[in-house]
Amino acid sequence: MSKVKVGIIGSRFQADCVAAALKAVPEEAELVAVASPTKGNAADFAKRHGVPHAYTDYRELLRNPEVEMISITAPNRLHAEITIAAAKSGKHVVCEKPLCMTLEEADAMIDVCRQAGVLLLYAEELFFAPKYVKAKQMADEGAFGRVHLVKQGEKHSGPHSDWFWDVSQSGGGAVMDLGCHGIAFCWWFLGKQKVKSVYSHMATQVHRDRTEGEDEAVTIIEFANGAVGMVESSWNRPGGMDDCIEVFGDKGQTYADMLMGNALPTYSEVGFGYAVEKAASTKGWSYPVFEEQWNYGFPQEMRHFARCVRGTETPISDGETGRMVQEVLYAAYASAGQGCRIALPFRPKGVAKPIDLWKPIPVAPVRKLSS
Ligand SMILES: NC(=O)c1ccc[n+]([C@@H]2O[C@H](COP(=O)([O-])OP(=O)(O)OC[C@H]3O[C@@H](n4cnc5c(N)ncnc54)[C@H](O)[C@@H]3O)[C@@H](O)[C@H]2O)c1
């Protein structure tokens, strides 16, 4: 089977991650192009990863007939626009999380890909993280009896790029950025049950000077079979990325710490190069993780997506998955805004970005005209 030729849109954090993941599955896929608008960035990325074609405009990449599948690693506000253009150019699309900004965009992305006969693949790597896959295999075997509670938490010290903090570009704060993983995870773990209701508490506890978005949240998801998902999202935890799950049933439970649980508890007075994503320091105690990409499941995800393009595997995460997450995101923000549980289906129209359901854009007070 020939390798799937991939083009990456974006050239920074997640683009490096996708490039590394593709290199780890050389028998399945090959990175042939990159596009990124900032002068010099695409060329630097191409040099760094040995990519033959570099463009400053993603539309040029879409005109390259060699590219079969694109990976969108641009800011959230661009996901829909790029997906629609890619589908119209006949490219399969891998879209990073979250799928987009609005449910209308999600619908349009799914429709255009369907009409164009291309795949829309939603990049949720937790479905491929080996520890989490093992936990799900045990749950599916019945190891824990009837699973009634699944928890997932993703916490770090806050995003690396300014656009995440700007809700007009990101759509929201920690829930949009990190909670989307937990929502997808609980849904997948519990067998893709329908979501019945969502309750969320959100606050901006630490970073009021930097964002209008929430930096701390707990979201509770009730599924049709009565099981509950609990998702913790935080931009306020220094010390490196923390990604954990807990699973509880009437016959047992399991706990998995994706990164620190696979690290070397280390003490160094002088420090060293790199420990784990978002760890600001390696001096003193730290938890350097090995095979970081593999622990997340990125190479396994890319292998699956390449095989989906070749028709040998069926997508386990697609546009519909992303749209389900988007609807739960809407419900989470609305719940935090109204202080109550929101029942699904929940599809309010004309929402510009999910966070508007929590915090309406402040309107300047109307100036009274003196008569
Ligand atoms: N799956 C994960 O765990 C994970 C992790 C990090 C980021 N992400 C997602 O990946 C996406 C990118 O995040 P990031 O951390 O790489 O951000 P980043 O800021 O590090 O990189 C964004 C890239 O997009 C490029 N870009 C901006 N405007 C563009 C345009 N018009 N056309 C093409 N490229 C453009 C920028 O130049 C930059 O190279 C986001 O949607 C984010 O949520 C997913």
GROMACS .gro file of C-alpha atoms and ligand atoms in nm:
model
  415
    1MET     CA    1   0.000   0.000   0.000
    2SER     CA    2   0.149   0.340  -0.096
    3LYS     CA    3   0.223   0.600   0.169
    4VAL     CA    4  -0.037   0.871   0.222
    5LYS     CA    5   0.112   1.210   0.125
    6VAL     CA    6   0.042   1.468   0.392
    7GLY     CA    7   0.050   1.848   0.402
    8ILE     CA    8   0.052   2.033   0.736
    9ILE     CA    9  -0.111   2.376   0.775
   10GLY     CA   10   0.060   2.566   1.055
   11SER     CA   11   0.422   2.530   1.156
   12ARG     CA   12   0.452   2.563   1.529
   13PHE     CA   13   0.359   2.355   1.835
   14GLN     CA   14   0.110   2.100   1.704
   15ALA     CA   15   0.265   2.102   1.358
   16ASP     CA   16   0.592   1.976   1.509
   17CYS     CA   17   0.397   1.715   1.697
   18VAL     CA   18   0.216   1.591   1.384
   19ALA     CA   19   0.544   1.590   1.189
   20ALA     CA   20   0.708   1.375   1.458
   21ALA     CA   21   0.406   1.143   1.465
   22LEU     CA   22   0.422   1.099   1.086
   23LYS     CA   23   0.794   1.023   1.103
   24ALA     CA   24   0.716   0.749   1.354
   25VAL     CA   25   0.492   0.568   1.101
   26PRO     CA   26   0.704   0.591   0.782
   27GLU     CA   27   0.544   0.285   0.628
   28GLU     CA   28   0.200   0.455   0.631
   29ALA     CA   29   0.249   0.825   0.558
   30GLU     CA   30   0.493   1.085   0.435
   31LEU     CA   31   0.502   1.457   0.507
   32VAL     CA   32   0.542   1.635   0.172
   33ALA     CA   33   0.428   1.995   0.232
   34VAL     CA   34   0.379   2.266   0.492
   35ALA     CA   35   0.204   2.605   0.480
   36SER     CA   36   0.232   2.883   0.733
   37PRO     CA   37   0.188   3.258   0.683
   38THR     CA   38   0.462   3.407   0.902
   39LYS     CA   39   0.764   3.489   0.691
   40GLY     CA   40   1.030   3.221   0.712
   41ASN     CA   41   0.834   2.985   0.940
   42ALA     CA   42   0.723   2.736   0.675
   43ALA     CA   43   1.074   2.728   0.527
   44ASP     CA   44   1.229   2.672   0.872
   45PHE     CA   45   0.979   2.399   0.948
   46ALA     CA   46   1.049   2.236   0.610
   47LYS     CA   47   1.423   2.241   0.684
   48ARG     CA   48   1.372   2.106   1.035
   49HIS     CA   49   1.160   1.813   0.918
   50GLY     CA   50   1.298   1.755   0.565
   51VAL     CA   51   0.975   1.859   0.390
   52PRO     CA   52   1.009   1.922   0.013
   53HIS     CA   53   0.739   2.190  -0.032
   54ALA     CA   54   0.686   2.503   0.183
   55TYR     CA   55   0.422   2.770   0.123
   56THR     CA   56   0.313   3.090   0.294
   57ASP     CA   57  -0.049   3.054   0.180
   58TYR     CA   58  -0.234   2.732   0.260
   59ARG     CA   59  -0.428   2.765  -0.066
   60GLU     CA   60  -0.104   2.702  -0.254
   61LEU     CA   61  -0.053   2.383  -0.057
   62LEU     CA   62  -0.408   2.277  -0.149
   63ARG     CA   63  -0.318   2.321  -0.518
   64ASN     CA   64  -0.031   2.071  -0.486
   65PRO     CA   65  -0.170   1.752  -0.649
   66GLU     CA   66   0.071   1.535  -0.453
   67VAL     CA   67  -0.098   1.618  -0.119
   68GLU     CA   68  -0.375   1.369  -0.035
   69MET     CA   69  -0.446   1.454   0.328
   70ILE     CA   70  -0.396   1.773   0.523
   71SER     CA   71  -0.348   1.824   0.894
   72ILE     CA   72  -0.486   2.152   1.027
   73THR     CA   73  -0.269   2.288   1.308
   74ALA     CA   74  -0.378   2.651   1.275
   75PRO     CA   75  -0.574   2.846   1.540
   76ASN     CA   76  -0.933   2.731   1.607
   77ARG     CA   77  -1.099   3.021   1.426
   78LEU     CA   78  -0.947   2.897   1.096
   79HIS     CA   79  -1.042   2.530   1.117
   80ALA     CA   80  -1.372   2.562   0.929
   81GLU     CA   81  -1.241   2.789   0.654
   82ILE     CA   82  -0.940   2.564   0.588
   83THR     CA   83  -1.146   2.242   0.601
   84ILE     CA   84  -1.396   2.375   0.349
   85ALA     CA   85  -1.123   2.491   0.111
   86ALA     CA   86  -0.938   2.160   0.147
   87ALA     CA   87  -1.249   1.951   0.081
   88LYS     CA   88  -1.323   2.155  -0.230
   89SER     CA   89  -0.966   2.078  -0.343
   90GLY     CA   90  -1.029   1.706  -0.293
   91LYS     CA   91  -0.802   1.665   0.011
   92HIS     CA   92  -0.883   1.447   0.311
   93VAL     CA   93  -0.880   1.654   0.630
   94VAL     CA   94  -0.738   1.585   0.974
   95CYS     CA   95  -0.860   1.864   1.199
   96GLU     CA   96  -0.702   1.931   1.535
   97LYS     CA   97  -0.926   1.986   1.835
   98PRO     CA   98  -1.160   2.163   1.888
   99LEU     CA   99  -1.331   2.101   1.554
  100CYS     CA  100  -1.427   2.465   1.505
  101MET     CA  101  -1.592   2.766   1.671
  102THR     CA  102  -1.965   2.708   1.609
  103LEU     CA  103  -2.214   2.431   1.543
  104GLU     CA  104  -2.302   2.592   1.210
  105GLU     CA  105  -1.936   2.560   1.111
  106ALA     CA  106  -1.934   2.197   1.225
  107ASP     CA  107  -2.238   2.122   1.007
  108ALA     CA  108  -2.081   2.298   0.708
  109MET     CA  109  -1.751   2.112   0.751
  110ILE     CA  110  -1.924   1.774   0.767
  111ASP     CA  111  -2.149   1.852   0.470
  112VAL     CA  112  -1.876   1.982   0.241
  113CYS     CA  113  -1.648   1.685   0.314
  114ARG     CA  114  -1.934   1.444   0.250
  115GLN     CA  115  -2.022   1.615  -0.079
  116ALA     CA  116  -1.658   1.617  -0.189
  117GLY     CA  117  -1.615   1.250  -0.095
  118VAL     CA  118  -1.324   1.320   0.138
  119LEU     CA  119  -1.276   1.215   0.500
  120LEU     CA  120  -1.308   1.461   0.787
  121LEU     CA  121  -1.100   1.310   1.068
  122TYR     CA  122  -1.112   1.463   1.414
  123ALA     CA  123  -0.774   1.448   1.585
  124GLU     CA  124  -0.848   1.327   1.937
  125GLU     CA  125  -0.531   1.149   2.038
  126LEU     CA  126  -0.670   1.028   2.373
  127PHE     CA  127  -0.855   0.758   2.174
  128PHE     CA  128  -0.508   0.622   2.090
  129ALA     CA  129  -0.314   0.685   2.413
  130PRO     CA  130  -0.188   0.335   2.508
  131LYS     CA  131  -0.271   0.359   2.880
  132TYR     CA  132  -0.621   0.487   2.810
  133VAL     CA  133  -0.676   0.227   2.538
  134LYS     CA  134  -0.574  -0.043   2.788
  135ALA     CA  135  -0.817   0.096   3.047
  136LYS     CA  136  -1.097   0.089   2.790
  137GLN     CA  137  -1.012  -0.267   2.682
  138MET     CA  138  -1.037  -0.378   3.046
  139ALA     CA  139  -1.365  -0.190   3.094
  140ASP     CA  140  -1.508  -0.344   2.776
  141GLU     CA  141  -1.403  -0.689   2.901
  142GLY     CA  142  -1.609  -0.624   3.215
  143ALA     CA  143  -1.316  -0.582   3.455
  144PHE     CA  144  -1.492  -0.304   3.647
  145GLY     CA  145  -1.850  -0.427   3.616
  146ARG     CA  146  -2.091  -0.154   3.513
  147VAL     CA  147  -1.884   0.164   3.478
  148HIS     CA  148  -2.079   0.453   3.629
  149LEU     CA  149  -1.813   0.726   3.656
  150VAL     CA  150  -1.526   0.823   3.429
  151LYS     CA  151  -1.303   1.118   3.510
  152GLN     CA  152  -1.050   1.288   3.287
  153GLY     CA  153  -0.838   1.588   3.374
  154GLU     CA  154  -0.602   1.792   3.163
  155LYS     CA  155  -0.412   2.063   3.344
  156HIS     CA  156  -0.109   2.277   3.278
  157SER     CA  157   0.022   2.628   3.335
  158GLY     CA  158  -0.151   2.786   3.035
  159PRO     CA  159  -0.106   2.789   2.658
  160HIS     CA  160   0.216   2.876   2.479
  161SER     CA  161   0.068   3.110   2.211
  162ASP     CA  162  -0.119   3.440   2.258
  163TRP     CA  163  -0.412   3.345   2.035
  164PHE     CA  164  -0.535   3.080   2.285
  165TRP     CA  165  -0.587   3.359   2.542
  166ASP     CA  166  -0.780   3.573   2.294
  167VAL     CA  167  -1.133   3.429   2.297
  168SER     CA  168  -1.214   3.580   1.958
  169GLN     CA  169  -0.954   3.345   1.809
  170SER     CA  170  -0.994   3.046   2.037
  171GLY     CA  171  -1.367   3.052   2.116
  172GLY     CA  172  -1.314   3.005   2.489
  173GLY     CA  173  -1.063   2.926   2.761
  174ALA     CA  174  -0.949   2.605   2.930
  175VAL     CA  175  -1.270   2.412   2.852
  176MET     CA  176  -1.246   2.491   2.480
  177ASP     CA  177  -0.873   2.411   2.482
  178LEU     CA  178  -0.847   2.116   2.723
  179GLY     CA  179  -1.203   2.021   2.818
  180CYS     CA  180  -1.271   1.917   2.459
  181HIS     CA  181  -1.031   1.624   2.517
  182GLY     CA  182  -1.214   1.512   2.831
  183ILE     CA  183  -1.558   1.540   2.673
  184ALA     CA  184  -1.447   1.324   2.380
  185PHE     CA  185  -1.267   1.083   2.614
  186CYS     CA  186  -1.564   1.017   2.846
  187TRP     CA  187  -1.797   0.972   2.548
  188TRP     CA  188  -1.559   0.729   2.376
  189PHE     CA  189  -1.478   0.540   2.695
  190LEU     CA  190  -1.846   0.487   2.777
  191GLY     CA  191  -1.918   0.342   2.433
  192LYS     CA  192  -2.027   0.657   2.249
  193GLN     CA  193  -2.350   0.687   2.447
  194LYS     CA  194  -2.574   0.986   2.378
  195VAL     CA  195  -2.513   1.283   2.607
  196LYS     CA  196  -2.821   1.360   2.815
  197SER     CA  197  -2.715   1.670   3.006
  198VAL     CA  198  -2.419   1.889   3.098
  199TYR     CA  199  -2.336   2.091   3.408
  200SER     CA  200  -2.027   2.307   3.430
  201HIS     CA  201  -1.869   2.545   3.676
  202MET     CA  202  -1.618   2.787   3.526
  203ALA     CA  203  -1.409   3.068   3.665
  204THR     CA  204  -1.114   3.285   3.578
  205GLN     CA  205  -0.915   3.227   3.895
  206VAL     CA  206  -0.563   3.339   3.804
  207HIS     CA  207  -0.531   3.496   3.459
  208ARG     CA  208  -0.784   3.781   3.459
  209ASP     CA  209  -0.516   4.014   3.326
  210ARG     CA  210  -0.453   3.791   3.027
  211THR     CA  211  -0.788   3.653   2.913
  212GLU     CA  212  -1.164   3.686   2.920
  213GLY     CA  213  -1.172   3.307   2.908
  214GLU     CA  214  -1.211   3.063   3.196
  215ASP     CA  215  -0.885   2.921   3.330
  216GLU     CA  216  -1.043   2.668   3.566
  217ALA     CA  217  -1.348   2.444   3.520
  218VAL     CA  218  -1.523   2.127   3.623
  219THR     CA  219  -1.774   1.983   3.377
  220ILE     CA  220  -2.013   1.698   3.455
  221ILE     CA  221  -2.166   1.505   3.168
  222GLU     CA  222  -2.462   1.274   3.213
  223PHE     CA  223  -2.490   0.998   2.953
  224ALA     CA  224  -2.802   0.818   2.831
  225ASN     CA  225  -2.718   0.500   3.026
  226GLY     CA  226  -2.692   0.697   3.352
  227ALA     CA  227  -2.310   0.694   3.366
  228VAL     CA  228  -2.135   1.020   3.441
  229GLY     CA  229  -1.824   1.183   3.296
  230MET     CA  230  -1.632   1.440   3.498
  231VAL     CA  231  -1.387   1.664   3.319
  232GLU     CA  232  -1.139   1.891   3.496
  233SER     CA  233  -0.970   2.161   3.290
  234SER     CA  234  -0.710   2.403   3.419
  235TRP     CA  235  -0.459   2.657   3.294
  236ASN     CA  236  -0.333   2.712   3.648
  237ARG     CA  237  -0.115   2.411   3.728
  238PRO     CA  238   0.258   2.474   3.697
  239GLY     CA  239   0.506   2.185   3.682
  240GLY     CA  240   0.430   2.037   3.341
  241MET     CA  241   0.135   1.879   3.165
  242ASP     CA  242  -0.088   1.661   3.383
  243ASP     CA  243  -0.325   1.422   3.202
  244CYS     CA  244  -0.503   1.159   3.412
  245ILE     CA  245  -0.810   0.937   3.410
  246GLU     CA  246  -1.006   0.749   3.677
  247VAL     CA  247  -1.264   0.483   3.602
  248PHE     CA  248  -1.515   0.347   3.854
  249GLY     CA  249  -1.759   0.057   3.824
  250ASP     CA  250  -1.950  -0.164   4.067
  251LYS     CA  251  -1.681  -0.435   4.039
  252GLY     CA  252  -1.362  -0.232   4.030
  253GLN     CA  253  -1.171   0.073   3.928
  254THR     CA  254  -0.855   0.186   3.752
  255TYR     CA  255  -0.638   0.497   3.751
  256ALA     CA  256  -0.399   0.615   3.482
  257ASP     CA  257  -0.155   0.902   3.485
  258MET     CA  258  -0.047   0.937   3.124
  259LEU     CA  259   0.271   1.137   3.170
  260MET     CA  260   0.392   1.157   3.530
  261GLY     CA  261   0.296   0.794   3.571
  262ASN     CA  262   0.535   0.706   3.288
  263ALA     CA  263   0.816   0.933   3.396
  264LEU     CA  264   1.140   0.912   3.588
  265PRO     CA  265   1.100   1.084   3.926
  266THR     CA  266   1.415   1.294   3.904
  267TYR     CA  267   1.605   1.538   4.118
  268SER     CA  268   1.873   1.757   3.958
  269GLU     CA  269   2.050   2.057   4.112
  270VAL     CA  270   2.172   2.178   3.773
  271GLY     CA  271   1.880   2.093   3.546
  272PHE     CA  272   1.884   1.933   3.199
  273GLY     CA  273   1.733   1.986   2.855
  274TYR     CA  274   1.367   1.882   2.863
  275ALA     CA  275   1.132   1.702   3.101
  276VAL     CA  276   0.776   1.719   2.967
  277GLU     CA  277   0.541   1.958   2.783
  278LYS     CA  278   0.492   2.292   2.965
  279ALA     CA  279   0.740   2.217   3.246
  280ALA     CA  280   0.911   2.551   3.302
  281SER     CA  281   1.214   2.410   3.482
  282THR     CA  282   1.417   2.091   3.514
  283LYS     CA  283   1.595   2.199   3.832
  284GLY     CA  284   1.491   2.033   4.158
  285TRP     CA  285   1.230   1.759   4.132
  286SER     CA  286   1.087   1.691   3.787
  287TYR     CA  287   0.919   1.411   3.592
  288PRO     CA  288   1.095   1.364   3.259
  289VAL     CA  289   0.876   1.148   3.040
  290PHE     CA  290   1.012   0.908   2.778
  291GLU     CA  291   0.836   0.834   2.446
  292GLU     CA  292   0.613   1.139   2.506
  293GLN     CA  293   0.453   1.127   2.161
  294TRP     CA  294   0.377   0.757   2.192
  295ASN     CA  295   0.227   0.800   2.540
  296TYR     CA  296  -0.016   1.056   2.397
  297GLY     CA  297  -0.102   0.831   2.103
  298PHE     CA  298  -0.007   1.073   1.825
  299PRO     CA  299   0.179   0.825   1.599
  300GLN     CA  300  -0.094   0.564   1.652
  301GLU     CA  301  -0.355   0.829   1.559
  302MET     CA  302  -0.173   0.924   1.238
  303ARG     CA  303  -0.130   0.557   1.144
  304HIS     CA  304  -0.505   0.508   1.186
  305PHE     CA  305  -0.589   0.818   0.981
  306ALA     CA  306  -0.354   0.714   0.700
  307ARG     CA  307  -0.516   0.370   0.696
  308CYS     CA  308  -0.860   0.534   0.684
  309VAL     CA  309  -0.752   0.725   0.374
  310ARG     CA  310  -0.637   0.397   0.218
  311GLY     CA  311  -0.970   0.239   0.316
  312THR     CA  312  -0.823  -0.033   0.537
  313GLU     CA  313  -0.964   0.109   0.863
  314THR     CA  314  -1.289   0.288   0.950
  315PRO     CA  315  -1.253   0.624   1.129
  316ILE     CA  316  -1.306   0.600   1.503
  317SER     CA  317  -1.303   0.981   1.527
  318ASP     CA  318  -1.460   1.195   1.259
  319GLY     CA  319  -1.649   1.519   1.198
  320GLU     CA  320  -1.952   1.387   1.387
  321THR     CA  321  -1.729   1.327   1.689
  322GLY     CA  322  -1.608   1.685   1.670
  323ARG     CA  323  -1.965   1.812   1.636
  324MET     CA  324  -2.077   1.614   1.941
  325VAL     CA  325  -1.791   1.770   2.139
  326GLN     CA  326  -1.890   2.113   2.008
  327GLU     CA  327  -2.249   2.071   2.127
  328VAL     CA  328  -2.127   1.967   2.473
  329LEU     CA  329  -1.894   2.270   2.475
  330TYR     CA  330  -2.194   2.493   2.398
  331ALA     CA  331  -2.391   2.327   2.679
  332ALA     CA  332  -2.097   2.360   2.922
  333TYR     CA  333  -2.063   2.735   2.862
  334ALA     CA  334  -2.440   2.786   2.881
  335SER     CA  335  -2.455   2.585   3.202
  336ALA     CA  336  -2.178   2.789   3.362
  337GLY     CA  337  -2.357   3.105   3.252
  338GLN     CA  338  -2.701   3.003   3.379
  339GLY     CA  339  -2.585   2.807   3.684
  340CYS     CA  340  -2.795   2.506   3.593
  341ARG     CA  341  -2.787   2.175   3.408
  342ILE     CA  342  -2.840   2.198   3.031
  343ALA     CA  343  -3.025   1.916   2.857
  344LEU     CA  344  -2.919   1.798   2.511
  345PRO     CA  345  -2.995   1.835   2.222
  346PHE     CA  346  -2.874   2.194   2.267
  347ARG     CA  347  -2.825   2.384   1.945
  348PRO     CA  348  -2.883   2.755   1.995
  349LYS     CA  349  -2.843   2.936   1.664
  350GLY     CA  350  -2.623   3.232   1.581
  351VAL     CA  351  -2.368   3.186   1.860
  352ALA     CA  352  -2.043   3.344   1.742
  353LYS     CA  353  -1.824   3.145   1.981
  354PRO     CA  354  -1.902   2.904   2.266
  355ILE     CA  355  -1.780   3.133   2.544
  356ASP     CA  356  -2.052   3.387   2.451
  357LEU     CA  357  -2.298   3.147   2.613
  358TRP     CA  358  -2.117   3.196   2.946
  359LYS     CA  359  -2.010   3.557   2.930
  360PRO     CA  360  -2.203   3.777   2.690
  361ILE     CA  361  -1.971   4.032   2.533
  362PRO     CA  362  -1.981   4.337   2.762
  363VAL     CA  363  -2.173   4.615   2.594
  364ALA     CA  364  -2.060   4.970   2.661
  365PRO     CA  365  -2.325   5.158   2.863
  366VAL     CA  366  -2.547   5.376   2.649
  367ARG     CA  367  -2.444   5.738   2.688
  368LYS     CA  368  -2.735   5.960   2.783
  369LEU     CA  369  -2.764   6.258   2.555
  370SER     CA  370  -2.828   6.578   2.742
  371SER     CA  371  -3.138   6.750   2.613
  372LIG     N1  372  -0.421   1.749   2.007
  372LIG     C1  373  -0.357   1.822   2.093
  372LIG     O1  374  -0.328   1.777   2.200
  372LIG     C2  375  -0.323   1.962   2.058
  372LIG     C3  376  -0.215   2.022   2.122
  372LIG     C4  377  -0.185   2.156   2.088
  372LIG     C5  378  -0.263   2.224   1.997
  372LIG     N2  379  -0.369   2.161   1.938
  372LIG     C6  380  -0.455   2.235   1.843
  372LIG     O2  381  -0.379   2.261   1.727
  372LIG     C7  382  -0.412   2.389   1.675
  372LIG     C8  383  -0.282   2.472   1.668
  372LIG     O3  384  -0.231   2.489   1.798
  372LIG     P1  385  -0.075   2.515   1.822
  372LIG     O4  386  -0.052   2.484   1.964
  372LIG     O5  387   0.007   2.448   1.719
  372LIG     O6  388  -0.068   2.671   1.801
  372LIG     P2  389   0.060   2.757   1.762
  372LIG     O7  390   0.029   2.897   1.795
  372LIG     O8  391   0.181   2.694   1.821
  372LIG     O9  392   0.068   2.741   1.604
  372LIG     C9  393  -0.034   2.791   1.520
  372LIG    C10  394   0.017   2.789   1.378
  372LIG    O10  395  -0.087   2.829   1.290
  372LIG    C11  396  -0.031   2.917   1.194
  372LIG     N3  397  -0.132   3.000   1.130
  372LIG    C12  398  -0.190   3.114   1.176
  372LIG     N4  399  -0.271   3.165   1.080
  372LIG    C13  400  -0.264   3.080   0.973
  372LIG    C14  401  -0.321   3.079   0.843
  372LIG     N5  402  -0.403   3.175   0.802
  372LIG     N6  403  -0.290   2.978   0.760
  372LIG    C15  404  -0.205   2.881   0.798
  372LIG     N7  405  -0.146   2.875   0.919
  372LIG    C16  406  -0.176   2.976   1.005
  372LIG    C17  407   0.070   2.998   1.276
  372LIG    O11  408   0.157   3.067   1.190
  372LIG    C18  409   0.135   2.887   1.355
  372LIG    O12  410   0.235   2.823   1.278
  372LIG    C19  411  -0.517   2.447   1.767
  372LIG    O13  412  -0.644   2.425   1.715
  372LIG    C20  413  -0.499   2.370   1.897
  372LIG    O14  414  -0.615   2.361   1.974
  372LIG    C21  415  -0.398   2.032   1.964
   0.00000   0.00000   0.00000
